[in-house]
Amino acid sequence: MSYKAAVGQERPASRQSTKSNPVSEGISAKSQQDQKAPWKALFFFTTKANLPILISAVICSIACGAIMPIEAFITGKIFDGFSSFALRKTGATEFLDHQKKYVVYQVALSGASWVFHSCEFMLWLAFGELQAKSARDRLFHGLLEREIEWYDMRKNGIGALLPRLQTQIRDLQLAVAQPLGMLVCAIAQCILSLAEAFYFSWKLTLVTLASAPLLIIAITIISARMQAYIEKQQAKLAESQKYCLNAFGAIETVKCFNGQDIERQKYMIRIREAAQCYFKVVKWNGLMMSAGVMLTSGMIVQGFYYGGVLIRKGEVTPGTVVTCFFSAIGAFSALQLVMPHMMTLEKGRTAGSTLRAVMAEMDKGTVQRRLSGLLTPLECRGEIEVRNATFAYPARPDQLALDNVSMFIPSGEMTFLIGKSGSGKSTLSQLLMRFYSASQGQVLVDGIPLESLSVEWLKSNVTLVEQQSLLFNDTVFQNIAFGKEDYEDVTKSEVLEAAEFALLQLMISDMPKGLETMVGHKGGTMSGGQRQRMVLARARLRDTPILMLDESTSALDYISRQLMMDAIRRWRHGKTTIVITHDIAQILPDDYIFVLEHGKLVQEGYRKHLAQMKDTPFQDFLAPDERALTSPFDSRKGTAFNSIHTRGSSLDSPLEDEQQEHVMHDPLEARLDASENNNRVSFMPAAFTEGSPVPLLGAFGGMKGAGSPWMRLAQASTPPSTSPVEPSRSSWLWETDVGSKTTIQRQNTQDAGGWSTKLEQLVDKAGKRALDARKTVDGVRRRRVMRNEEDGVPLKTISEEEEEKPAPLVSQKEKKLTTILATIWPILDWKYRVLMIIGFFGCSVHAAANPVFSFVLAQLLATFSLPGNQQSKQLLYSMMVLLIAFTDAFHCWVLRFLLGTCGQVWTDNYRERAIERLLDQPKAFFDEQENAVSHLSDCLDRYAEYMRELLGIFTGLGYIAFLMCLISVLWAIATQWKMALIALAS
């Protein structure tokens, strides 16, 4: 078997299905990608309780937006004072009084700005947290209401869906926090600034804003491109997470077939495809930033040059030009301030729209399923009937899991379902629990269809114990007590009684805190057998009328399994119990068995009769030395018989009239037909008594029509007897009408010495094999070589091993930012090292451009205070501003694109190293609570995305801020050291 085939068998079919609604996967379909997510998507999860905080945050943001226009007005007045004093229009005293007044206004405005910005930050941060909480609550409760088939239809599996939903919630939270507040502030600032600019000089405002339409068009086009690539990136990340979760979830299979490299390659292919999408995202994001820088600087050139023209004409004062200009520029500097956060806002809009679509998808079909359960009977007898049930899992609609299956399970008896893997045994338990509904046919409990029963009533009266035992990260006591609905009122004596039933006394006594011992995440501190016994103890405490055990003792050793089955038989005496198993050693001769194969019921009957049938499906489950070598029918060949036709039989396969014409008369059928009008009592022909050469006919299974070879019998040579013998299943097998009432019986005797005899045989065989293992080979007695004798390394004592404490996986030194950043250079190849150097060079140019821009702008403003015609100087400085703007814009794109690209490559290289090392970890590593599959997946997905921004955004911005401050301070000190020191004093 190849590794890929093995992994395909290991993973659930629901994970392999390709039929799914993409919206429910958290990724929009292609038709939905063309529709841009609306801005209202950011508020899809806003509740009435969130409105006070939202309104307060909006008010604070508007107040923050009003600060810039007010500051522009004050700055214009201060500039008018300098200009008038320079032109000797005012005296020194008047100048000082004028300036002092507006300086006080500026200080007060700064204080108000500090208060409003602080409140704005806190309120928007709180609103983001509330939005995330609201989204989590609604999704959590929505997921709890889903039916199992909804989970099966997830394309990438629920394990990949949940982390993606968490990522979407995180994106929404980040967007509606500070970025949304900055957007509201920017809109308010833009509107108020434009109003102020038009008020003081509409001519200058129109000229200054002449390039604004270009900026708006550029932002719109680039934003649309960015969103398309963001959605593609999210889709690729979802696929990569699916491979990651499947590999970690089936780590045993991966390691057994040495599939680590295959899983790593599949994961990294999707990661590299996602990286290609992100490269385009940062390219367009950098282009958006550079366009904003270029067009905003272009406004400066237009505004100040035309402002000089208006001053020369005497239409406005220099202060008015400054106020009008700064107001106009402030309108679009606000937009420039929001541009770095546009990607976050775009992700938030996409996340809100996606989460809303997921909620809408989850809401489909739930109400009808819940409203269909109406009846709540007063008691549950435990009678189960399956009538012609046909079912296919939603993920595999073309492959029938059950094909026209009918069976009857009387109340108060133990019944066994056996069959090979994929035969449909567990599917029956899923239908009975109403996890799914049969596409055809019915499943009835006490004669009532499941669709007419209340779901709550059904879950309260039916218990399913599956092979994979689920334990909660709580105490032993609580894990057992959870079996009862009122688990808070469970007493210690009840739990101890259930634990004694499940053979847990020794385990509990060995635990340090007894019943109060924590079992760990998913019961990771316990063995598989202990977890199964814990769940059986929980079922014992629950004690419902109907119990289904689906391979519930498969992890126990032979002796414990037999003891557990004996305890279950004693407990479930007189109660309906269905045991699904591959281990027929648990089945006693008088136990009734249904044999399933390929979703069909092919054989049923008591074990003692099935064991006598040669070449039947049940024989495949017996050891070669236990199989029947001859059949009682071998001596009676040559005569064809029709399939047994009994009213209501689960093996009822009536032939068509034209088929029956070719079949010889069946005396048993004639006997049943003759008694059709009589009242019924269970009788069997004497030929079917124990010890008769003819085994029980009911042991043969049936298929539709006459297709099943196990439904044919040879003609009996002796006439049937009317003596009642083997008790049978009510209304299903061997019913003849005699008397006035129906007798329904079935023996439930137990072979007390059956399992002990087999145990003695097992011990005897084991002893012989152990004796053979100790025999000499070629005259030399075999001896195990000790490790210390083999390699010369002395073994450590237990005390020495206990003294050695494992070092933490990540030391405090490795958590430092400098240590993390030091890993960037070694992990990149020379191509990306060069690109990173060019990116930081772009940061240097961008940092230096601001002081240079300020210097040239100051020279341009100074021309307004100089006498005479300064048109040539104004033109020169305007062209210099335009050149600086072009250079700054280009390097702004370079730094955003190259550093974002290098950050993605750095992150992906560590992703590859991480998954390679994780796949090489032992199984015990994945059993630890802190190494849960979902947590490891988050580290490779969400946390890796944050790691990328460390180099792509924050490192570059930190370097720019440091270099800009250094150049500005040195320049200020070099030009006007007195003014610089006074400014730095605060």
mmCIF file of N, CA and C in Angstrom, residues 833-912:
data_model
loop_
_atom_site.group_PDB
_atom_site.id
_atom_site.type_symbol
_atom_site.label_atom_id
_atom_site.label_comp_id
_atom_site.label_asym_id
_atom_site.label_seq_id
_atom_site.Cartn_x
_atom_site.Cartn_y
_atom_site.Cartn_z
ATOM 1 N N ARG A 833 18.555 39.107 0.314
ATOM 2 C CA ARG A 833 19.394 39.995 1.131
ATOM 3 C C ARG A 833 19.622 41.320 0.412
ATOM 4 N N VAL A 834 19.907 41.224 -0.891
ATOM 5 C CA VAL A 834 20.095 42.444 -1.686
ATOM 6 C C VAL A 834 18.800 43.258 -1.733
ATOM 7 N N LEU A 835 17.657 42.551 -1.910
ATOM 8 C CA LEU A 835 16.379 43.261 -1.945
ATOM 9 C C LEU A 835 16.088 43.935 -0.602
ATOM 10 N N MET A 836 16.458 43.277 0.489
ATOM 11 C CA MET A 836 16.236 43.878 1.809
ATOM 12 C C MET A 836 17.113 45.118 1.987
ATOM 13 N N ILE A 837 18.346 45.061 1.505
ATOM 14 C CA ILE A 837 19.229 46.238 1.595
ATOM 15 C C ILE A 837 18.646 47.395 0.792
ATOM 16 N N ILE A 838 18.143 47.079 -0.413
ATOM 17 C CA ILE A 838 17.529 48.131 -1.236
ATOM 18 C C ILE A 838 16.289 48.685 -0.530
ATOM 19 N N GLY A 839 15.528 47.813 0.126
ATOM 20 C CA GLY A 839 14.354 48.261 0.854
ATOM 21 C C GLY A 839 14.706 49.222 1.978
ATOM 22 N N PHE A 840 15.763 48.914 2.736
ATOM 23 C CA PHE A 840 16.175 49.821 3.808
ATOM 24 C C PHE A 840 16.797 51.102 3.246
ATOM 25 N N PHE A 841 17.395 51.019 2.052
ATOM 26 C CA PHE A 841 17.855 52.240 1.399
ATOM 27 C C PHE A 841 16.654 53.128 1.061
ATOM 28 N N GLY A 842 15.569 52.512 0.609
ATOM 29 C CA GLY A 842 14.346 53.278 0.364
ATOM 30 C C GLY A 842 13.823 53.916 1.638
ATOM 31 N N CYS A 843 13.932 53.188 2.760
ATOM 32 C CA CYS A 843 13.534 53.775 4.054
ATOM 33 C C CYS A 843 14.393 54.997 4.382
ATOM 34 N N SER A 844 15.695 54.903 4.075
ATOM 35 C CA SER A 844 16.598 56.019 4.356
ATOM 36 C C SER A 844 16.227 57.246 3.531
ATOM 37 N N VAL A 845 15.939 57.028 2.248
ATOM 38 C CA VAL A 845 15.561 58.151 1.383
ATOM 39 C C VAL A 845 14.240 58.757 1.854
ATOM 40 N N HIS A 846 13.280 57.879 2.226
ATOM 41 C CA HIS A 846 11.983 58.370 2.687
ATOM 42 C C HIS A 846 12.135 59.169 3.986
ATOM 43 N N ALA A 847 13.017 58.715 4.860
ATOM 44 C CA ALA A 847 13.242 59.439 6.117
ATOM 45 C C ALA A 847 13.924 60.783 5.865
ATOM 46 N N ALA A 848 14.873 60.816 4.941
ATOM 47 C CA ALA A 848 15.586 62.066 4.657
ATOM 48 C C ALA A 848 14.738 63.035 3.857
ATOM 49 N N ALA A 849 13.745 62.509 3.118
ATOM 50 C CA ALA A 849 12.935 63.380 2.267
ATOM 51 C C ALA A 849 12.100 64.351 3.089
ATOM 52 N N ASN A 850 11.677 63.937 4.254
ATOM 53 C CA ASN A 850 10.824 64.816 5.066
ATOM 54 C C ASN A 850 11.558 66.060 5.566
ATOM 55 N N PRO A 851 12.766 65.962 6.158
ATOM 56 C CA PRO A 851 13.478 67.192 6.543
ATOM 57 C C PRO A 851 13.830 68.075 5.341
ATOM 58 N N VAL A 852 14.231 67.432 4.231
ATOM 59 C CA VAL A 852 14.547 68.211 3.037
ATOM 60 C C VAL A 852 13.295 68.920 2.522
ATOM 61 N N PHE A 853 12.182 68.195 2.529
ATOM 62 C CA PHE A 853 10.913 68.785 2.108
ATOM 63 C C PHE A 853 10.544 69.976 3.007
ATOM 64 N N SER A 854 10.737 69.814 4.302
ATOM 65 C CA SER A 854 10.422 70.905 5.234
ATOM 66 C C SER A 854 11.299 72.132 4.972
ATOM 67 N N PHE A 855 12.576 71.900 4.675
ATOM 68 C CA PHE A 855 13.486 73.012 4.414
ATOM 69 C C PHE A 855 13.070 73.783 3.164
ATOM 70 N N VAL A 856 12.776 73.041 2.082
ATOM 71 C CA VAL A 856 12.390 73.717 0.830
ATOM 72 C C VAL A 856 11.051 74.418 0.998
ATOM 73 N N LEU A 857 10.131 73.782 1.720
ATOM 74 C CA LEU A 857 8.832 74.410 1.950
ATOM 75 C C LEU A 857 8.983 75.700 2.772
ATOM 76 N N ALA A 858 9.899 75.695 3.737
ATOM 77 C CA ALA A 858 10.153 76.913 4.527
ATOM 78 C C ALA A 858 10.690 78.025 3.641
ATOM 79 N N GLN A 859 11.571 77.664 2.696
ATOM 80 C CA GLN A 859 12.086 78.672 1.770
ATOM 81 C C GLN A 859 10.971 79.230 0.881
ATOM 82 N N LEU A 860 10.067 78.345 0.485
ATOM 83 C CA LEU A 860 8.947 78.803 -0.341
ATOM 84 C C LEU A 860 8.034 79.739 0.442
ATOM 85 N N LEU A 861 7.779 79.409 1.708
ATOM 86 C CA LEU A 861 6.934 80.280 2.526
ATOM 87 C C LEU A 861 7.618 81.626 2.808
ATOM 88 N N ALA A 862 8.924 81.605 2.901
ATOM 89 C CA ALA A 862 9.653 82.849 3.195
ATOM 90 C C ALA A 862 9.525 83.861 2.063
ATOM 91 N N THR A 863 9.294 83.391 0.851
ATOM 92 C CA THR A 863 9.171 84.329 -0.289
ATOM 93 C C THR A 863 7.937 85.210 -0.163
ATOM 94 N N PHE A 864 6.939 84.731 0.637
ATOM 95 C CA PHE A 864 5.728 85.533 0.785
ATOM 96 C C PHE A 864 5.963 86.770 1.658
ATOM 97 N N SER A 865 7.035 86.735 2.454
ATOM 98 C CA SER A 865 7.315 87.865 3.344
ATOM 99 C C SER A 865 8.364 88.810 2.763
ATOM 100 N N LEU A 866 8.903 88.443 1.597
ATOM 101 C CA LEU A 866 9.944 89.278 0.996
ATOM 102 C C LEU A 866 9.307 90.313 0.082
ATOM 103 N N PRO A 867 9.852 91.526 0.095
ATOM 104 C CA PRO A 867 9.313 92.552 -0.800
ATOM 105 C C PRO A 867 9.732 92.288 -2.238
ATOM 106 N N GLY A 868 9.006 92.864 -3.135
ATOM 107 C CA GLY A 868 9.351 92.749 -4.543
ATOM 108 C C GLY A 868 8.732 91.505 -5.175
ATOM 109 N N ASN A 869 9.111 91.287 -6.427
ATOM 110 C CA ASN A 869 8.580 90.152 -7.194
ATOM 111 C C ASN A 869 9.442 88.921 -6.934
ATOM 112 N N GLN A 870 8.868 87.920 -6.302
ATOM 113 C CA GLN A 870 9.590 86.688 -5.961
ATOM 114 C C GLN A 870 9.060 85.496 -6.780
ATOM 115 N N GLN A 871 8.514 85.766 -7.962
ATOM 116 C CA GLN A 871 7.881 84.716 -8.750
ATOM 117 C C GLN A 871 8.881 83.650 -9.189
ATOM 118 N N SER A 872 10.079 84.061 -9.588
ATOM 119 C CA SER A 872 11.084 83.094 -10.051
ATOM 120 C C SER A 872 11.506 82.161 -8.917
ATOM 121 N N LYS A 873 11.713 82.722 -7.724
ATOM 122 C CA LYS A 873 12.090 81.870 -6.590
ATOM 123 C C LYS A 873 10.958 80.915 -6.209
ATOM 124 N N GLN A 874 9.729 81.421 -6.248
ATOM 125 C CA GLN A 874 8.601 80.555 -5.926
ATOM 126 C C GLN A 874 8.488 79.396 -6.918
ATOM 127 N N LEU A 875 8.738 79.675 -8.190
ATOM 128 C CA LEU A 875 8.704 78.620 -9.194
ATOM 129 C C LEU A 875 9.824 77.613 -8.964
ATOM 130 N N LEU A 876 11.007 78.108 -8.627
ATOM 131 C CA LEU A 876 12.142 77.214 -8.381
ATOM 132 C C LEU A 876 11.868 76.284 -7.201
ATOM 133 N N TYR A 877 11.405 76.871 -6.097
ATOM 134 C CA TYR A 877 11.153 76.046 -4.921
ATOM 135 C C TYR A 877 9.968 75.083 -5.151
ATOM 136 N N SER A 878 9.028 75.499 -5.937
ATOM 137 C CA SER A 878 7.899 74.603 -6.243
ATOM 138 C C SER A 878 8.363 73.393 -7.043
ATOM 139 N N MET A 879 9.280 73.632 -8.028
ATOM 140 C CA MET A 879 9.801 72.511 -8.799
ATOM 141 C C MET A 879 10.670 71.586 -7.933
ATOM 142 N N MET A 880 11.400 72.158 -6.984
ATOM 143 C CA MET A 880 12.198 71.346 -6.078
ATOM 144 C C MET A 880 11.292 70.480 -5.194
ATOM 145 N N VAL A 881 10.172 71.071 -4.745
ATOM 146 C CA VAL A 881 9.211 70.285 -3.956
ATOM 147 C C VAL A 881 8.666 69.132 -4.789
ATOM 148 N N LEU A 882 8.374 69.398 -6.060
ATOM 149 C CA LEU A 882 7.839 68.349 -6.935
ATOM 150 C C LEU A 882 8.869 67.240 -7.146
ATOM 151 N N LEU A 883 10.145 67.597 -7.308
ATOM 152 C CA LEU A 883 11.204 66.604 -7.480
ATOM 153 C C LEU A 883 11.362 65.749 -6.213
ATOM 154 N N ILE A 884 11.335 66.397 -5.078
ATOM 155 C CA ILE A 884 11.439 65.658 -3.806
ATOM 156 C C ILE A 884 10.244 64.711 -3.658
ATOM 157 N N ALA A 885 9.067 65.181 -4.050
ATOM 158 C CA ALA A 885 7.868 64.353 -3.937
ATOM 159 C C ALA A 885 7.976 63.116 -4.820
ATOM 160 N N PHE A 886 8.461 63.261 -6.057
ATOM 161 C CA PHE A 886 8.612 62.127 -6.965
ATOM 162 C C PHE A 886 9.618 61.117 -6.405
ATOM 163 N N THR A 887 10.743 61.630 -5.909
ATOM 164 C CA THR A 887 11.757 60.731 -5.334
ATOM 165 C C THR A 887 11.217 60.009 -4.104
ATOM 166 N N ASP A 888 10.536 60.748 -3.250
ATOM 167 C CA ASP A 888 9.976 60.148 -2.038
ATOM 168 C C ASP A 888 8.928 59.098 -2.384
ATOM 169 N N ALA A 889 8.078 59.380 -3.373
ATOM 170 C CA ALA A 889 7.019 58.441 -3.749
ATOM 171 C C ALA A 889 7.604 57.138 -4.286
ATOM 172 N N PHE A 890 8.625 57.252 -5.131
ATOM 173 C CA PHE A 890 9.241 56.050 -5.695
ATOM 174 C C PHE A 890 9.861 55.187 -4.597
ATOM 175 N N HIS A 891 10.596 55.789 -3.709
ATOM 176 C CA HIS A 891 11.247 55.022 -2.646
ATOM 177 C C HIS A 891 10.235 54.525 -1.609
ATOM 178 N N CYS A 892 9.118 55.211 -1.490
ATOM 179 C CA CYS A 892 8.046 54.714 -0.621
ATOM 180 C C CYS A 892 7.489 53.398 -1.164
ATOM 181 N N TRP A 893 7.319 53.316 -2.486
ATOM 182 C CA TRP A 893 6.885 52.058 -3.104
ATOM 183 C C TRP A 893 7.949 50.984 -2.963
ATOM 184 N N VAL A 894 9.211 51.364 -3.143
ATOM 185 C CA VAL A 894 10.304 50.388 -3.034
ATOM 186 C C VAL A 894 10.362 49.771 -1.647
ATOM 187 N N LEU A 895 10.314 50.608 -0.618
ATOM 188 C CA LEU A 895 10.443 50.071 0.738
ATOM 189 C C LEU A 895 9.248 49.195 1.105
ATOM 190 N N ARG A 896 8.035 49.583 0.711
ATOM 191 C CA ARG A 896 6.858 48.769 1.070
ATOM 192 C C ARG A 896 6.860 47.438 0.348
ATOM 193 N N PHE A 897 7.199 47.461 -0.936
ATOM 194 C CA PHE A 897 7.166 46.230 -1.734
ATOM 195 C C PHE A 897 8.304 45.286 -1.353
ATOM 196 N N LEU A 898 9.532 45.812 -1.267
ATOM 197 C CA LEU A 898 10.680 44.931 -1.028
ATOM 198 C C LEU A 898 10.702 44.404 0.405
ATOM 199 N N LEU A 899 10.429 45.256 1.380
ATOM 200 C CA LEU A 899 10.421 44.766 2.762
ATOM 201 C C LEU A 899 9.257 43.809 2.997
ATOM 202 N N GLY A 900 8.093 44.062 2.377
ATOM 203 C CA GLY A 900 6.981 43.122 2.488
ATOM 204 C C GLY A 900 7.306 41.784 1.855
ATOM 205 N N THR A 901 8.000 41.830 0.699
ATOM 206 C CA THR A 901 8.404 40.581 0.040
ATOM 207 C C THR A 901 9.407 39.813 0.885
ATOM 208 N N CYS A 902 10.400 40.484 1.392
ATOM 209 C CA CYS A 902 11.402 39.814 2.230
ATOM 210 C C CYS A 902 10.777 39.274 3.514
ATOM 211 N N GLY A 903 9.832 40.019 4.073
ATOM 212 C CA GLY A 903 9.151 39.525 5.266
ATOM 213 C C GLY A 903 8.381 38.256 4.992
ATOM 214 N N GLN A 904 7.747 38.157 3.823
ATOM 215 C CA GLN A 904 7.010 36.939 3.463
ATOM 216 C C GLN A 904 7.962 35.774 3.255
ATOM 217 N N VAL A 905 9.075 36.004 2.583
ATOM 218 C CA VAL A 905 10.051 34.927 2.351
ATOM 219 C C VAL A 905 10.652 34.465 3.679
ATOM 220 N N TRP A 906 10.983 35.397 4.541
ATOM 221 C CA TRP A 906 11.505 35.052 5.876
ATOM 222 C C TRP A 906 10.511 34.182 6.646
ATOM 223 N N THR A 907 9.258 34.581 6.616
ATOM 224 C CA THR A 907 8.224 33.821 7.327
ATOM 225 C C THR A 907 8.037 32.437 6.717
ATOM 226 N N ASP A 908 8.003 32.352 5.395
ATOM 227 C CA ASP A 908 7.786 31.054 4.741
ATOM 228 C C ASP A 908 8.944 30.095 4.985
ATOM 229 N N ASN A 909 10.154 30.618 5.024
ATOM 230 C CA ASN A 909 11.298 29.749 5.333
ATOM 231 C C ASN A 909 11.180 29.163 6.738
ATOM 232 N N TYR A 910 10.750 29.982 7.672
ATOM 233 C CA TYR A 910 10.558 29.459 9.024
ATOM 234 C C TYR A 910 9.353 28.530 9.095
ATOM 235 N N ARG A 911 8.342 28.788 8.276
ATOM 236 C CA ARG A 911 7.210 27.861 8.210
ATOM 237 C C ARG A 911 7.681 26.479 7.753
ATOM 238 N N GLU A 912 8.517 26.471 6.733
ATOM 239 C CA GLU A 912 8.999 25.193 6.220
ATOM 240 C C GLU A 912 9.846 24.464 7.260
#
